[in-house]
mmCIF file of C-alpha atoms in Angstrom:
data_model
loop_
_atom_site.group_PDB
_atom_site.id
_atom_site.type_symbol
_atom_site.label_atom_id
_atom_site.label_comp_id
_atom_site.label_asym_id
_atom_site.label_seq_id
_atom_site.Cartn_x
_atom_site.Cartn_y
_atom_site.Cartn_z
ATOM 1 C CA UNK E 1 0.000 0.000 0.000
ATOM 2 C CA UNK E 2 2.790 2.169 1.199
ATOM 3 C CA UNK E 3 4.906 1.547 -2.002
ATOM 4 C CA UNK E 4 1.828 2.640 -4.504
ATOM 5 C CA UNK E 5 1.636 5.773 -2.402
ATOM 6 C CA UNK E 6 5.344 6.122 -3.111
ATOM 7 C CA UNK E 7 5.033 6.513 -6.705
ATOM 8 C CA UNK E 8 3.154 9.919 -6.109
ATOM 9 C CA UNK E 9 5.619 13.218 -5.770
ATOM 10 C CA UNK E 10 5.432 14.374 -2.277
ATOM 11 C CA UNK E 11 6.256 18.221 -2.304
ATOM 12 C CA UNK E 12 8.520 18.236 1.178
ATOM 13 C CA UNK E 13 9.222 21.670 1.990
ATOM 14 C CA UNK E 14 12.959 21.600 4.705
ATOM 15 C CA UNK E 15 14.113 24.249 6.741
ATOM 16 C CA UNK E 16 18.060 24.026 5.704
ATOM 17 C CA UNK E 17 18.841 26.452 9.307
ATOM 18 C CA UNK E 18 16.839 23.492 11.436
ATOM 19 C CA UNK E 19 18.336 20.806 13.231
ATOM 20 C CA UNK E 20 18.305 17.530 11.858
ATOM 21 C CA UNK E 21 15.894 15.952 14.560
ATOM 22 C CA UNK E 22 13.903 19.106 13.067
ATOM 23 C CA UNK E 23 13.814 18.222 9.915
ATOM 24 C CA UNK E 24 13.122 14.721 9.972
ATOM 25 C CA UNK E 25 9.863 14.902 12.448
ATOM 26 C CA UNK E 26 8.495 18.008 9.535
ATOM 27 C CA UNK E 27 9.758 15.460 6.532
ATOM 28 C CA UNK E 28 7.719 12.438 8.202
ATOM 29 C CA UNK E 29 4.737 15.080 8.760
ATOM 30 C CA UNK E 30 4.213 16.102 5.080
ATOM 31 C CA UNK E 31 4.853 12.736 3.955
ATOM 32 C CA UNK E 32 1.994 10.924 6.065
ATOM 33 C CA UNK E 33 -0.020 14.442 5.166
ATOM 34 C CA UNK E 34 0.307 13.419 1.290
ATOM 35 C CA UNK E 35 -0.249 9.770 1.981
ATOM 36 C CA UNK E 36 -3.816 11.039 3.584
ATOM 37 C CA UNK E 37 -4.157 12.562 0.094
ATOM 38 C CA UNK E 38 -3.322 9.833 -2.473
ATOM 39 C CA UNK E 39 -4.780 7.077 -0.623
ATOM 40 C CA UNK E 40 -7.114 5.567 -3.246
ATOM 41 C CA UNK E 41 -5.860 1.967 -3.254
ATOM 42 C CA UNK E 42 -4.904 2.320 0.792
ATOM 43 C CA UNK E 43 -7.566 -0.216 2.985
ATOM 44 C CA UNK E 44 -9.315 1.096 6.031
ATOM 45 C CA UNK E 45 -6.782 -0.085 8.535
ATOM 46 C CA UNK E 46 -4.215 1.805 6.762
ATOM 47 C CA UNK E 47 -5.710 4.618 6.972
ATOM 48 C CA UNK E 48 -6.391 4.724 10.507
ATOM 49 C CA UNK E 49 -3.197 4.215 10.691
ATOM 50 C CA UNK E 50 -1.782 7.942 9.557
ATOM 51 C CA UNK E 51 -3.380 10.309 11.880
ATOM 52 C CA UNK E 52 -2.040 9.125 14.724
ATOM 53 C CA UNK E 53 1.246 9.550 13.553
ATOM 54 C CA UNK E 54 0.514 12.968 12.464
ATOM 55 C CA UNK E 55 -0.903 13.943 15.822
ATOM 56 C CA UNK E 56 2.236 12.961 17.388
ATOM 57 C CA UNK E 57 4.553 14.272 14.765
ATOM 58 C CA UNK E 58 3.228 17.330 15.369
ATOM 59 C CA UNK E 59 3.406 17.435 19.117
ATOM 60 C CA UNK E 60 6.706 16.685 18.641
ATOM 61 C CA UNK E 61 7.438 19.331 16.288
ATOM 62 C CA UNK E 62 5.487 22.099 18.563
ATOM 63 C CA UNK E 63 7.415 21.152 21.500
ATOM 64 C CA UNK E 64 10.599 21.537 19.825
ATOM 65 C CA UNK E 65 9.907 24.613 18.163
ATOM 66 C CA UNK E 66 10.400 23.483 14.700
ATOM 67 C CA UNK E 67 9.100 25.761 11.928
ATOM 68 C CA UNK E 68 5.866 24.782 10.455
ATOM 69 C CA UNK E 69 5.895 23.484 7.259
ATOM 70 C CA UNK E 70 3.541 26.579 5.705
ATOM 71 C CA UNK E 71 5.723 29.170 7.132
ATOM 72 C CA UNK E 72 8.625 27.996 5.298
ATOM 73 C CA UNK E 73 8.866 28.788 1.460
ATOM 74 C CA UNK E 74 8.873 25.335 -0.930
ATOM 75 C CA UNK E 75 11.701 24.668 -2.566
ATOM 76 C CA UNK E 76 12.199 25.993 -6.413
ATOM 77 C CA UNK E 77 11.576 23.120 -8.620
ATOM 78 C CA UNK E 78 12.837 22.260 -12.043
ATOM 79 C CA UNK E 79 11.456 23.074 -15.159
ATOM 80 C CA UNK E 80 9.231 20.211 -16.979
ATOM 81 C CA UNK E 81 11.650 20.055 -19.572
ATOM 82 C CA UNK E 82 14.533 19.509 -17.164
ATOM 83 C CA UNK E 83 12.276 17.245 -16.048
ATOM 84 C CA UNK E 84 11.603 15.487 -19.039
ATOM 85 C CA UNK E 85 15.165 15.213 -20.610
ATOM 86 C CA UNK E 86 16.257 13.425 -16.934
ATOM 87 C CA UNK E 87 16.509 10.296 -18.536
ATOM 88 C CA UNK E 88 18.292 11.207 -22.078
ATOM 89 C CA UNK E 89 21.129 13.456 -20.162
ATOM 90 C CA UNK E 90 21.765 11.774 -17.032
ATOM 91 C CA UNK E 91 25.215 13.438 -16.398
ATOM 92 C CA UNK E 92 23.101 17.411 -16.320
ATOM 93 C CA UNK E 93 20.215 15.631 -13.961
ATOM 94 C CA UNK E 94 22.919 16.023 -10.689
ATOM 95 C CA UNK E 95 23.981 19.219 -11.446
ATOM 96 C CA UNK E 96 20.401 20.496 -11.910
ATOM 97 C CA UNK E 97 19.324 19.085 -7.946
ATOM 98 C CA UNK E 98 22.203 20.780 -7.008
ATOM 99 C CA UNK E 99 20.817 24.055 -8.527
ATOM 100 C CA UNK E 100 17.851 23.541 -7.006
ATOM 101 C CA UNK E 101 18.848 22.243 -3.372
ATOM 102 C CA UNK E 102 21.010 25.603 -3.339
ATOM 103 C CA UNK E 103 18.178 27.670 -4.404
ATOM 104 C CA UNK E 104 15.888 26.527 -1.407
ATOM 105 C CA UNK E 105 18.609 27.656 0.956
ATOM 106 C CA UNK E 106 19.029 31.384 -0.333
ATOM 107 C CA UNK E 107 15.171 31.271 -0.291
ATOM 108 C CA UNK E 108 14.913 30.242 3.216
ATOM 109 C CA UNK E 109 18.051 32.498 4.664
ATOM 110 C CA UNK E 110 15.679 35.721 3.207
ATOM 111 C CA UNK E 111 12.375 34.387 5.043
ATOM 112 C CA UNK E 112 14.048 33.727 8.286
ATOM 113 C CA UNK E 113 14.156 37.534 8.736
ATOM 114 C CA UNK E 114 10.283 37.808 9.212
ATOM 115 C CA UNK E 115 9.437 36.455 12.638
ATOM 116 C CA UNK E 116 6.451 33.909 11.892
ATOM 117 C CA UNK E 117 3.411 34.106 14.621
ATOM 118 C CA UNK E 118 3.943 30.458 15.476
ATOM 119 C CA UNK E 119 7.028 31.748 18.171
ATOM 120 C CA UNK E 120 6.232 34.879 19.891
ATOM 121 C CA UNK E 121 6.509 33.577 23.598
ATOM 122 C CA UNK E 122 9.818 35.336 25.117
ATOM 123 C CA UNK E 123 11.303 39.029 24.917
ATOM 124 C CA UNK E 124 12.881 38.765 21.491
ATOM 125 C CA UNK E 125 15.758 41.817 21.336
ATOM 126 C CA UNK E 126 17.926 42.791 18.452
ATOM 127 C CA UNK E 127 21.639 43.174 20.007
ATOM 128 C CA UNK E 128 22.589 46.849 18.695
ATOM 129 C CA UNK E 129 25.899 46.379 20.378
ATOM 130 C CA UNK E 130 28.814 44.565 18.396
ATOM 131 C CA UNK E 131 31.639 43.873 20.475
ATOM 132 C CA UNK E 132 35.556 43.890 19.152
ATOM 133 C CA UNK E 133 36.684 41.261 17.729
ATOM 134 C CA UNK E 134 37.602 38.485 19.771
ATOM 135 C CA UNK E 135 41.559 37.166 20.563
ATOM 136 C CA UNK E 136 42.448 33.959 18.203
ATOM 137 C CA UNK E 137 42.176 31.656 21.671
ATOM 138 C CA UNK E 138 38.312 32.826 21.903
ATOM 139 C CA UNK E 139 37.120 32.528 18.297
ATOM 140 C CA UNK E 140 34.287 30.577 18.023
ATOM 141 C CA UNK E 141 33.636 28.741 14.735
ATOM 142 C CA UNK E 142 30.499 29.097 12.883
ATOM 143 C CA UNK E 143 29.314 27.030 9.991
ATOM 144 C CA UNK E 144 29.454 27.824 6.975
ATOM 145 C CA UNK E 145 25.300 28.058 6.247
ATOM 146 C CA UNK E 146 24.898 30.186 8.935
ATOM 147 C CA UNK E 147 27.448 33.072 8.187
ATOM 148 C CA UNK E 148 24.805 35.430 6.905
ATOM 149 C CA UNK E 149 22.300 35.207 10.130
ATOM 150 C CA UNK E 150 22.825 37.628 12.455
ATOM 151 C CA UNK E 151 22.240 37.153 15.973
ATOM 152 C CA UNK E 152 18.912 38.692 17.323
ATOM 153 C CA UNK E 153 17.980 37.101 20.454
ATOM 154 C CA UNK E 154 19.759 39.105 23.681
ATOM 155 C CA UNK E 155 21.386 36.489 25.380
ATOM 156 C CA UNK E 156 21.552 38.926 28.580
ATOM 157 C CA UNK E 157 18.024 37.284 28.931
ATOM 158 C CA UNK E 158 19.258 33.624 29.643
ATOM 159 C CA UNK E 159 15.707 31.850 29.723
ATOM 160 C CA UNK E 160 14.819 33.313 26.236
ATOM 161 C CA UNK E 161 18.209 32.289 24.799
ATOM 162 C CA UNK E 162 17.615 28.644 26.119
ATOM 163 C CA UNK E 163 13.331 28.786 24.895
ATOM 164 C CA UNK E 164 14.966 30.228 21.773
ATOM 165 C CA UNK E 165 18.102 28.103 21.270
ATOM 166 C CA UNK E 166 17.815 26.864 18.197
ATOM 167 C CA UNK E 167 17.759 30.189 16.762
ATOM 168 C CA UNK E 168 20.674 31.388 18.228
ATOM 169 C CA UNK E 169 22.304 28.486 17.252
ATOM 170 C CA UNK E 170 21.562 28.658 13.364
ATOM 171 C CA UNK E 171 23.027 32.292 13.768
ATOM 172 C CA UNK E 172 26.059 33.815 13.381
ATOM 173 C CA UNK E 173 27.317 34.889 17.050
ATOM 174 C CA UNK E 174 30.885 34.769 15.827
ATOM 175 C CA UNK E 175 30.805 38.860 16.244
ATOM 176 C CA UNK E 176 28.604 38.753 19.634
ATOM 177 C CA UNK E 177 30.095 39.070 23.215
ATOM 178 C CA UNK E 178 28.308 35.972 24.081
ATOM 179 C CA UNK E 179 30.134 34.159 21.085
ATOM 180 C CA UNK E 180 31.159 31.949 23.814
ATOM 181 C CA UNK E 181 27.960 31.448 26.188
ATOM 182 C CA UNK E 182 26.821 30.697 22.767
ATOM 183 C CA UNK E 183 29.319 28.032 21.790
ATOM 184 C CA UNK E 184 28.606 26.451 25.455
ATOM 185 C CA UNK E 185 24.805 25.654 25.249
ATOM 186 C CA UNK E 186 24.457 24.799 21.287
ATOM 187 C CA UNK E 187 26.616 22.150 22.170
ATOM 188 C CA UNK E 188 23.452 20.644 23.905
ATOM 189 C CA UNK E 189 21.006 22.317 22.216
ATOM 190 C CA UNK E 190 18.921 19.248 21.475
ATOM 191 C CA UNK E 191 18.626 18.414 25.177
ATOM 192 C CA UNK E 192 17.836 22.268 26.253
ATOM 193 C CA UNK E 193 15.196 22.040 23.568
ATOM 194 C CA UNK E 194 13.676 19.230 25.441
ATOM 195 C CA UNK E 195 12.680 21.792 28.126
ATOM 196 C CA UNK E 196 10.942 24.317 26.245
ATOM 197 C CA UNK E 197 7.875 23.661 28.560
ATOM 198 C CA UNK E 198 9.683 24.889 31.658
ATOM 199 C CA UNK E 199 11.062 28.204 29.774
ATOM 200 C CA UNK E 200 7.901 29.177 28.559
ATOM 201 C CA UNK E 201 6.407 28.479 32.115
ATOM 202 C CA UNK E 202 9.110 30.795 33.667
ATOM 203 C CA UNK E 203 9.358 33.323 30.916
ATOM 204 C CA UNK E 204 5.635 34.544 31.946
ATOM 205 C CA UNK E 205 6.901 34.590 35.482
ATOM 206 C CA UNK E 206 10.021 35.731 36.173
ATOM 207 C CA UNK E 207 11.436 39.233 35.951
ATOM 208 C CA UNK E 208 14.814 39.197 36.177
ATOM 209 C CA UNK E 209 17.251 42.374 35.555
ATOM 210 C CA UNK E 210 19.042 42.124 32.545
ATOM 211 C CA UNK E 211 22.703 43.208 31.634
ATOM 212 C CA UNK E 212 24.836 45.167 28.964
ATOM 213 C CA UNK E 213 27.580 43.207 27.966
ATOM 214 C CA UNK E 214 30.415 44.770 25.244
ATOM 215 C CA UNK E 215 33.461 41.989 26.474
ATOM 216 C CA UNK E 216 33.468 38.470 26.337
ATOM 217 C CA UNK E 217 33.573 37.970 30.241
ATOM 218 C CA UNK E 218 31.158 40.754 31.165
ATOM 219 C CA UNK E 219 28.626 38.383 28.977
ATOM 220 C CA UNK E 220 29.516 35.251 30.705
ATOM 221 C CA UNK E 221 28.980 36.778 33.894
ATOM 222 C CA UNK E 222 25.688 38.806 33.060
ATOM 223 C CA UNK E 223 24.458 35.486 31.534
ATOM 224 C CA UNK E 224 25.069 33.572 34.774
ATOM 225 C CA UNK E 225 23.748 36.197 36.889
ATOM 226 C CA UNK E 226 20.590 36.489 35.080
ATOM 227 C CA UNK E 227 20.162 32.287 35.241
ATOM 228 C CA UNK E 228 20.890 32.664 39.069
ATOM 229 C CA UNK E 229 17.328 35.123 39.776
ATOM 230 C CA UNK E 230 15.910 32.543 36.977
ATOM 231 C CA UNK E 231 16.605 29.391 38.880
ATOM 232 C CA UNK E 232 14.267 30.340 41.768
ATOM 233 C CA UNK E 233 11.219 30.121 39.907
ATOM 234 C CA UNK E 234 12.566 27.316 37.926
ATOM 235 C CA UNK E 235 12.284 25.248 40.809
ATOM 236 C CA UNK E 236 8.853 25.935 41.729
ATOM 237 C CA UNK E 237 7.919 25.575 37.575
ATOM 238 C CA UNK E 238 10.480 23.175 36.102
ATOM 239 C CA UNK E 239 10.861 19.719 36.545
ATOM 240 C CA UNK E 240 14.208 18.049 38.193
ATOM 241 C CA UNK E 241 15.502 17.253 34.446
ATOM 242 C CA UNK E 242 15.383 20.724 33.316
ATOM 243 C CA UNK E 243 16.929 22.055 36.830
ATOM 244 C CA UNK E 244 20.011 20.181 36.562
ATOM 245 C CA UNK E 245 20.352 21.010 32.459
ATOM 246 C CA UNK E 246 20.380 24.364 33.656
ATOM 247 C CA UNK E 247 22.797 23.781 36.700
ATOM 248 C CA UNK E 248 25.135 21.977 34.463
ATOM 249 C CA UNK E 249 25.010 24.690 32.151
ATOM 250 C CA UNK E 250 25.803 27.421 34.522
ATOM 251 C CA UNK E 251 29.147 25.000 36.112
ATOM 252 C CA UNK E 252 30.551 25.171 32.408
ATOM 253 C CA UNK E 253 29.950 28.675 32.248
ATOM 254 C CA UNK E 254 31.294 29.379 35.562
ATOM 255 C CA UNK E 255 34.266 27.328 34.583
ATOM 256 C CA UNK E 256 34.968 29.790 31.458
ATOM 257 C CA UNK E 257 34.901 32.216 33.209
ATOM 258 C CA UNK E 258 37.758 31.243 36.022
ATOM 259 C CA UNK E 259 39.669 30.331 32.614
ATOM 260 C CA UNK E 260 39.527 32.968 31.443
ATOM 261 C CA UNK E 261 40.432 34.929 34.530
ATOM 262 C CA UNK E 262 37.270 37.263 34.332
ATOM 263 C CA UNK E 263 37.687 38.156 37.859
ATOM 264 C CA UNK E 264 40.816 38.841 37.697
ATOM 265 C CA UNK E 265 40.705 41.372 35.167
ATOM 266 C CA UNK E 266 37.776 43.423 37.047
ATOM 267 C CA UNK E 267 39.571 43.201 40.169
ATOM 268 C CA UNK E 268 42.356 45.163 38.370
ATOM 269 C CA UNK E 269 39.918 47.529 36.677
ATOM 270 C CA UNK E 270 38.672 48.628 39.875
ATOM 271 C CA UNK E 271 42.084 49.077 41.814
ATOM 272 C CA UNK E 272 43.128 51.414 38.424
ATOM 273 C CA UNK E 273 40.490 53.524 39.290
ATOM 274 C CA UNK E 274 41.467 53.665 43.158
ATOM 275 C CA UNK E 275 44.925 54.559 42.104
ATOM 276 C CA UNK E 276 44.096 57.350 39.854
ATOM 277 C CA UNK E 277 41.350 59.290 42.321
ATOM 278 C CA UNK E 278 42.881 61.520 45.140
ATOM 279 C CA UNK E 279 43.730 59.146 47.937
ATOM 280 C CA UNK E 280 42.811 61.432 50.723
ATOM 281 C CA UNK E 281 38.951 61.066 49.817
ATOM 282 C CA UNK E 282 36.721 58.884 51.015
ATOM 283 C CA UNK E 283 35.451 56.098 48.681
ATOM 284 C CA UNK E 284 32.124 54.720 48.140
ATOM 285 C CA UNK E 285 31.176 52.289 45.648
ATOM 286 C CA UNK E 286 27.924 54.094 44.284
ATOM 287 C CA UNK E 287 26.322 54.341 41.321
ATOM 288 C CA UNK E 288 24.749 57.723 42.456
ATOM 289 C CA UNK E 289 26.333 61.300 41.359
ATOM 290 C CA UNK E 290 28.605 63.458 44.607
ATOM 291 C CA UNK E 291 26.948 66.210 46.522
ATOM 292 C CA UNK E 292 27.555 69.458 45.265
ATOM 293 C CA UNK E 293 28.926 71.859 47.857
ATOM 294 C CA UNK E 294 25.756 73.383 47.759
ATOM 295 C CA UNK E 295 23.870 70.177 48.937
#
């Protein structure tokens, strides 16, 4: 039954910038989808068969975020005389999937730009700040599909980053100051996305302050600091799973950062300003302006 279904085209429209898992669950989605469709010589118990698997496809899909298929653009096809002259020029017929495999990524890289109004949950902020460049011991590399995203979730906001991780990891963060916070959690971005119940939940809750970062180890550190006021109402929301993915998370982090010998370099920052202020006045660590002598 399966193999007559086969024999029809199946228009699969792929996300190139989604994870694999991603685009397998959307491919198997579509294709049971068409099977509904061409299921003329298909018996009842066959049938029956495909919405169940759709139902859970698609729970699957939801709960990792994937795109839906209709918000992402089908691919370019070839012409029916391409097509048609498959067979008499076999060497061309590679060369033309090619063509059109490349074509669905450029379409899909100029769509990604306009949010869709399946993902709206979280405070999505365009980073306006561009740190310098990074030294050649903190580069992070960035494949080579996603060189022309640029980063648009604030990472300062360490719930969203982890609700909206794979985004930020089919981005390029290469430039960002949290090139490296970024680095850390893509490298378990399939388990994080596992959560995305628990960073919704806390996203409606929590308000946690957020920081500037313009260095590399004032993001790791307003990161972590923003995941500490987090993890409070994580533990009332979240189950034990998620809590220790994020605990985990924050050790590596906090590791990184005693590599890199972040406090260190503020402790230094602050004694150069000591140094340079008259040492006969009296020093307060305040973010409020001196009396006048007026006052």
């Amino acid at each position: 039954m399966f193999d007559d279904v086969r024999n029809f085209v199946h228009p699969l429209r792929f996300d190139p910038m989604a994870s694999p898992f991603c685009r397998l669950v959307t491919s198997v989605t579509q294709d049971v989808h068409c099977t509904q469709k061409y299921n003329k010589d298909c018996s009842e118990a066959a049938v029956e068969m495909l919405q169940p698997i759709i139902d859970e496809s698609e729970e699957i899909t939801a709960s990792l975020r994937c795109r839906h298929p209709a918000d992402i653009t089908p691919p370019t096809t070839e012409a029916p005389e391409a097509a048609a002259n498959e067979d008499e020029e076999p060497a061309s017929a590679p060369s033309a999937r090619r063509i059109s495999s490349d074509a669905v990524v450029t379409t899909s890289s100029s769509t990604t730009a306009t949010p869709t109004t399946r993902r709206t949950i979280g405070p999505v902020i365009q980073i306006t700040s561009i740190a310098p460049d990074h030294d050649s011991t903190t580069a992070i590399p960035i494949a080579p599909e996603n060189a022309g995203r640029e980063l648009k979730i604030n990472m300062s906001d360490a719930v969203n980053s982890l609700y909206y991780i794979y985004d930020i990891c089919s981005s390029n963060y290469s430039k960002s100051p949290y090139a490296t916070v970024a680095a850390k959690i893509c490298a378990r971005q399939d388990e994080i996305a596992k959560q995305s119940d628990c960073y919704q939940n806390v996203l409606e809750k929590e308000k946690c302050a957020m920081r500037d970062a313009k260095t590399e180890c004032e993001a790791l550190e307003a990161f972590n600091a923003n995941l500490d006021c987090a993890i409070v109402t994580m533990n009332d929301l979240c189950e034990v799973e998620a809590q220790n993915t994020v605990i985990e998370i924050q050790e590596g982090i906090n590791d990184i950062i005693i590599e890199r010998k972040c406090f260190e370099a503020k402790e230094k920052a602050v004694a150069t300003i000591v140094k340079n202020e008259d040492p006969d006045e009296f020093h307060l660590d305040t973010k409020m302006p001196h009396c006048t002598e007026d006052q």
